[in-house]
Amino acid sequence: MGFAAVGDVRLFYTDDGSGDTTLLLVHGWGADSHQWSPHIPSFIEKFRVIAVDLRGHGYSSCEQTGNHPPRMAEDLVALLDQLGVERCVAVGHSMGGVIVSRLAVEHPARVEAVVGVDPGYGRPDEIVAMAVAMRETPAVQIDEWCYTAASPAWLREWHRRRLLATPPHVLTEAYDGLWSGPEAIGSRGAAEPYLTRRACPVLTFWTDPTQAAWESGLFTHPASRTVCWQGSGHRLHEERPAEFTLVVNQWLKEISR
């Protein structure tokens, strides 16, 4: 574990635990794999767990272009190849939720199941328009919408520091890839036909019951379901780590029967 040369970048990753199932943990925009530190100790009791810094994030390198979700998804396929992982449960937060859904659609043989955490897809048109309009806004200001009164101060500060450490061109290109790029699925109109192509079981955590209800209508596998934690912030898995790992572990046990 450490670094892997993947195409034109070096990806930092950790590889811990063991088991018949491998979890691939994918962080969100402007974060890194430290985001999963509260969850890894629980997950490695049952699974092999790979946590990776996406290109341009954390300790991974980047190029001047190509720092967007579709390319990041292909990086992960190459990393799985290097690590000898044929299939995985792909777990992703926010932009990571987009990336793991791309893996399930574009590389279905590699993905046993998907877990999405307040994923960055399928938003109403007015939210997408707002996001596009905020393109030139400093990342730390965009990040303010991620929290509620229940969000702890340490979490705000941790992500503020991560955003300040992420190259601005990476943040901009990845942000465009979420909301306005040619393969973006940020809007419901773009997301619906794409997400219905996920054939595997999907578990999605949302903070908005409207979003949860919307995605429930797109599932194709009978074991798929949504969980809604109203009152939580966008990084609900970091705000409620013990509950998050409990729900994921229980669901994975159910679908493996």
Short mmCIF file of C-alpha atoms in Angstrom, two decimals:
data_model
loop_
_atom_site.label_atom_id
_atom_site.label_comp_id
_atom_site.label_asym_id
_atom_site.label_seq_id
_atom_site.Cartn_x
_atom_site.Cartn_y
_atom_site.Cartn_z
CA MET A 1 0.00 0.00 0.00
CA GLY A 2 1.06 3.59 -0.50
CA PHE A 3 1.13 4.85 -4.07
CA ALA A 4 0.15 3.32 -7.40
CA ALA A 5 1.10 4.65 -10.82
CA VAL A 6 -2.16 4.86 -12.76
CA GLY A 7 -1.82 6.33 -16.23
CA ASP A 8 -0.55 9.88 -15.85
CA VAL A 9 -0.99 10.14 -12.06
CA ARG A 10 0.11 8.53 -8.81
CA LEU A 11 -2.76 7.59 -6.53
CA PHE A 12 -2.36 7.30 -2.79
CA TYR A 13 -4.33 4.44 -1.25
CA THR A 14 -4.52 2.20 1.79
CA ASP A 15 -5.40 -1.48 1.65
CA ASP A 16 -6.42 -3.05 4.97
CA GLY A 17 -8.37 -5.99 6.30
CA SER A 18 -9.34 -9.18 4.53
CA GLY A 19 -12.38 -11.14 3.49
CA ASP A 20 -14.35 -12.37 0.53
CA THR A 21 -15.74 -8.87 -0.07
CA THR A 22 -13.67 -5.81 -0.92
CA LEU A 23 -14.96 -2.32 -0.12
CA LEU A 24 -13.68 0.52 -2.30
CA LEU A 25 -14.15 3.82 -0.44
CA VAL A 26 -14.35 6.96 -2.60
CA HIS A 27 -14.38 10.43 -1.07
CA GLY A 28 -16.11 13.58 -2.26
CA TRP A 29 -15.13 16.85 -3.93
CA GLY A 30 -12.22 18.61 -2.28
CA ALA A 31 -11.75 15.89 0.35
CA ASP A 32 -9.52 12.83 0.52
CA SER A 33 -9.49 9.30 1.90
CA HIS A 34 -9.01 10.56 5.47
CA GLN A 35 -12.77 11.12 5.26
CA TRP A 36 -13.17 7.38 5.90
CA SER A 37 -10.96 7.22 9.01
CA PRO A 38 -13.97 6.87 11.36
CA HIS A 39 -15.34 3.96 9.34
CA ILE A 40 -12.32 1.87 8.36
CA PRO A 41 -11.76 0.24 11.79
CA SER A 42 -15.30 -1.16 11.73
CA PHE A 43 -15.23 -2.21 8.09
CA ILE A 44 -11.90 -4.08 8.29
CA GLU A 45 -13.36 -6.44 10.88
CA LYS A 46 -15.30 -8.08 8.04
CA PHE A 47 -13.91 -6.84 4.73
CA ARG A 48 -10.86 -5.95 2.74
CA VAL A 49 -10.99 -2.15 2.56
CA ILE A 50 -9.32 0.04 -0.07
CA ALA A 51 -9.49 3.79 0.50
CA VAL A 52 -8.07 6.01 -2.23
CA ASP A 53 -7.27 9.67 -2.81
CA LEU A 54 -8.73 10.64 -6.18
CA ARG A 55 -6.46 12.36 -8.67
CA GLY A 56 -5.67 15.89 -7.57
CA HIS A 57 -6.92 15.26 -4.04
CA GLY A 58 -5.07 14.44 -0.85
CA TYR A 59 -1.69 12.86 -1.52
CA SER A 60 -2.44 11.89 -5.14
CA SER A 61 -0.95 13.79 -8.04
CA CYS A 62 -2.81 15.51 -10.86
CA GLU A 63 -2.42 16.80 -14.38
CA GLN A 64 -3.56 20.12 -15.80
CA THR A 65 -6.58 18.43 -17.39
CA GLY A 66 -8.55 15.24 -16.90
CA ASN A 67 -9.49 15.92 -13.28
CA HIS A 68 -13.16 15.02 -13.60
CA PRO A 69 -15.45 12.14 -12.49
CA PRO A 70 -15.33 10.01 -15.66
CA ARG A 71 -11.53 9.99 -15.66
CA MET A 72 -11.43 9.40 -11.91
CA ALA A 73 -13.66 6.36 -12.35
CA GLU A 74 -11.29 4.91 -14.94
CA ASP A 75 -8.39 5.53 -12.56
CA LEU A 76 -10.14 3.35 -10.01
CA VAL A 77 -10.61 0.51 -12.50
CA ALA A 78 -6.88 0.62 -13.21
CA LEU A 79 -6.13 0.61 -9.47
CA LEU A 80 -8.39 -2.41 -8.93
CA ASP A 81 -6.55 -4.16 -11.76
CA GLN A 82 -3.18 -3.48 -10.11
CA LEU A 83 -4.44 -4.74 -6.77
CA GLY A 84 -5.95 -7.90 -8.24
CA VAL A 85 -9.51 -7.00 -7.26
CA GLU A 86 -12.04 -8.45 -9.68
CA ARG A 87 -15.19 -7.21 -7.91
CA CYS A 88 -15.90 -4.75 -5.14
CA VAL A 89 -18.61 -2.97 -3.20
CA ALA A 90 -18.10 0.64 -4.25
CA VAL A 91 -18.90 3.22 -1.57
CA GLY A 92 -18.90 6.90 -2.48
CA HIS A 93 -19.78 10.24 -0.93
CA SER A 94 -21.04 13.22 -2.98
CA MET A 95 -18.79 13.30 -6.08
CA GLY A 96 -17.66 9.86 -4.99
CA GLY A 97 -21.28 8.75 -5.25
CA VAL A 98 -21.26 9.83 -8.89
CA ILE A 99 -18.00 8.00 -9.49
CA VAL A 100 -19.11 4.69 -7.96
CA SER A 101 -22.35 4.83 -9.95
CA ARG A 102 -20.28 5.34 -13.08
CA LEU A 103 -18.29 2.24 -12.17
CA ALA A 104 -21.52 0.26 -11.79
CA VAL A 105 -22.82 1.43 -15.18
CA GLU A 106 -19.63 1.40 -17.25
CA HIS A 107 -17.97 -1.62 -15.58
CA PRO A 108 -20.83 -3.72 -14.18
CA ALA A 109 -18.73 -6.86 -13.87
CA ARG A 110 -16.46 -5.07 -11.38
CA VAL A 111 -19.15 -3.88 -8.96
CA GLU A 112 -21.12 -6.17 -6.62
CA ALA A 113 -23.06 -3.33 -5.02
CA VAL A 114 -23.06 0.45 -4.64
CA VAL A 115 -23.39 2.55 -1.50
CA GLY A 116 -23.99 6.24 -2.16
CA VAL A 117 -23.82 8.95 0.50
CA ASP A 118 -25.75 12.12 -0.39
CA PRO A 119 -24.49 11.65 -3.96
CA GLY A 120 -23.95 14.55 -6.32
CA TYR A 121 -26.52 13.54 -8.91
CA GLY A 122 -30.21 13.93 -9.70
CA ARG A 123 -30.77 17.40 -8.27
CA PRO A 124 -33.73 19.56 -9.34
CA ASP A 125 -33.06 22.05 -12.12
CA GLU A 126 -33.10 25.05 -9.78
CA ILE A 127 -30.37 23.50 -7.62
CA VAL A 128 -28.26 22.71 -10.67
CA ALA A 129 -28.68 26.28 -11.95
CA MET A 130 -27.57 27.59 -8.56
CA ALA A 131 -24.56 25.30 -8.54
CA VAL A 132 -23.52 26.38 -12.03
CA ALA A 133 -23.91 30.04 -11.07
CA MET A 134 -21.56 29.48 -8.11
CA ARG A 135 -18.74 28.17 -10.31
CA GLU A 136 -16.44 31.13 -9.60
CA THR A 137 -17.26 31.20 -5.89
CA PRO A 138 -14.35 30.21 -3.60
CA ALA A 139 -14.58 26.54 -2.68
CA VAL A 140 -14.68 27.23 1.05
CA GLN A 141 -17.80 29.34 0.50
CA ILE A 142 -19.46 26.68 -1.65
CA ASP A 143 -18.75 24.25 1.18
CA GLU A 144 -20.92 26.23 3.60
CA TRP A 145 -24.10 24.61 2.25
CA CYS A 146 -22.82 21.21 3.45
CA TYR A 147 -23.68 21.77 7.10
CA THR A 148 -26.62 22.16 9.45
CA ALA A 149 -26.81 23.36 13.03
CA ALA A 150 -26.08 19.77 14.06
CA SER A 151 -22.78 19.63 12.15
CA PRO A 152 -19.75 19.70 14.48
CA ALA A 153 -17.23 22.53 14.24
CA TRP A 154 -14.31 20.13 13.81
CA LEU A 155 -15.87 18.74 10.64
CA ARG A 156 -16.25 22.19 9.12
CA GLU A 157 -12.64 23.00 9.91
CA TRP A 158 -11.29 19.70 8.61
CA HIS A 159 -12.95 20.17 5.24
CA ARG A 160 -12.02 23.86 5.05
CA ARG A 161 -8.38 22.88 5.37
CA ARG A 162 -8.70 20.11 2.80
CA LEU A 163 -10.26 22.49 0.27
CA LEU A 164 -7.50 25.03 0.81
CA ALA A 165 -4.93 22.30 0.11
CA THR A 166 -6.55 21.07 -3.13
CA PRO A 167 -5.26 22.64 -6.38
CA PRO A 168 -7.81 25.21 -7.61
CA HIS A 169 -7.79 23.90 -11.18
CA VAL A 170 -8.68 20.43 -9.89
CA LEU A 171 -11.59 21.79 -7.88
CA THR A 172 -12.87 23.75 -10.88
CA GLU A 173 -12.59 20.90 -13.37
CA ALA A 174 -14.15 18.38 -11.00
CA TYR A 175 -16.95 20.82 -10.15
CA ASP A 176 -17.73 21.35 -13.84
CA GLY A 177 -17.73 17.59 -14.31
CA LEU A 178 -20.45 17.30 -11.71
CA TRP A 179 -22.79 20.02 -12.92
CA SER A 180 -22.16 21.19 -16.47
CA GLY A 181 -19.74 18.85 -18.25
CA PRO A 182 -20.82 16.72 -21.20
CA GLU A 183 -21.11 13.61 -19.02
CA ALA A 184 -22.47 15.35 -15.93
CA ILE A 185 -25.43 13.69 -14.18
CA GLY A 186 -26.03 16.42 -11.64
CA SER A 187 -29.51 17.12 -12.96
CA ARG A 188 -32.45 14.74 -12.75
CA GLY A 189 -32.93 14.83 -16.49
CA ALA A 190 -29.38 13.56 -17.04
CA ALA A 191 -29.30 11.23 -14.05
CA GLU A 192 -32.50 9.28 -14.56
CA PRO A 193 -31.66 7.40 -17.78
CA TYR A 194 -28.11 6.83 -16.57
CA LEU A 195 -28.83 5.54 -13.08
CA THR A 196 -31.47 3.07 -14.27
CA ARG A 197 -28.57 1.25 -15.93
CA ARG A 198 -27.20 0.20 -12.53
CA ALA A 199 -28.09 -3.48 -12.35
CA CYS A 200 -26.53 -4.20 -8.96
CA PRO A 201 -28.01 -3.59 -5.48
CA VAL A 202 -27.80 0.06 -4.41
CA LEU A 203 -28.01 1.56 -0.92
CA THR A 204 -28.21 5.34 -0.82
CA PHE A 205 -28.14 7.68 2.15
CA TRP A 206 -29.89 11.04 1.73
CA THR A 207 -30.63 14.01 3.96
CA ASP A 208 -33.60 15.09 1.83
CA PRO A 209 -36.67 12.81 1.76
CA THR A 210 -37.64 14.17 -1.66
CA GLN A 211 -34.32 13.02 -3.09
CA ALA A 212 -34.68 9.64 -1.40
CA ALA A 213 -38.14 9.14 -2.87
CA TRP A 214 -36.94 10.21 -6.30
CA GLU A 215 -34.07 7.73 -6.38
CA SER A 216 -36.24 4.90 -5.06
CA GLY A 217 -38.12 5.04 -8.33
CA LEU A 218 -34.95 4.37 -10.32
CA PHE A 219 -33.80 1.16 -8.66
CA THR A 220 -33.75 -1.99 -10.77
CA HIS A 221 -32.50 -4.49 -8.17
CA PRO A 222 -35.01 -5.67 -5.52
CA ALA A 223 -32.44 -5.37 -2.70
CA SER A 224 -31.89 -1.67 -3.36
CA ARG A 225 -33.15 0.91 -0.89
CA THR A 226 -32.68 4.43 0.41
CA VAL A 227 -32.05 5.71 3.94
CA CYS A 228 -32.96 9.28 4.88
CA TRP A 229 -31.39 11.09 7.83
CA GLN A 230 -33.09 14.46 7.98
CA GLY A 231 -31.29 17.12 9.97
CA SER A 232 -27.86 15.80 9.06
CA GLY A 233 -25.44 17.73 6.91
CA HIS A 234 -24.11 16.70 3.53
CA ARG A 235 -21.35 14.67 5.19
CA LEU A 236 -23.80 12.63 7.20
CA HIS A 237 -21.52 9.59 7.32
CA GLU A 238 -18.91 11.67 9.14
CA GLU A 239 -21.47 13.16 11.49
CA ARG A 240 -22.92 9.73 12.34
CA PRO A 241 -20.08 7.24 11.67
CA ALA A 242 -21.13 4.44 14.01
CA GLU A 243 -24.69 4.43 12.71
CA PHE A 244 -23.48 4.61 9.12
CA THR A 245 -21.19 1.60 9.42
CA LEU A 246 -23.90 -0.34 11.26
CA VAL A 247 -26.46 0.23 8.50
CA VAL A 248 -23.97 -0.58 5.72
CA ASN A 249 -22.78 -3.75 7.46
CA GLN A 250 -26.33 -4.95 8.02
CA TRP A 251 -27.33 -4.28 4.42
CA LEU A 252 -24.29 -6.05 3.03
CA LYS A 253 -25.09 -9.03 5.22
CA GLU A 254 -28.67 -9.05 3.89
CA ILE A 255 -27.69 -8.96 0.22
CA SER A 256 -25.07 -11.71 0.68
CA ARG A 257 -27.58 -14.27 1.91
#
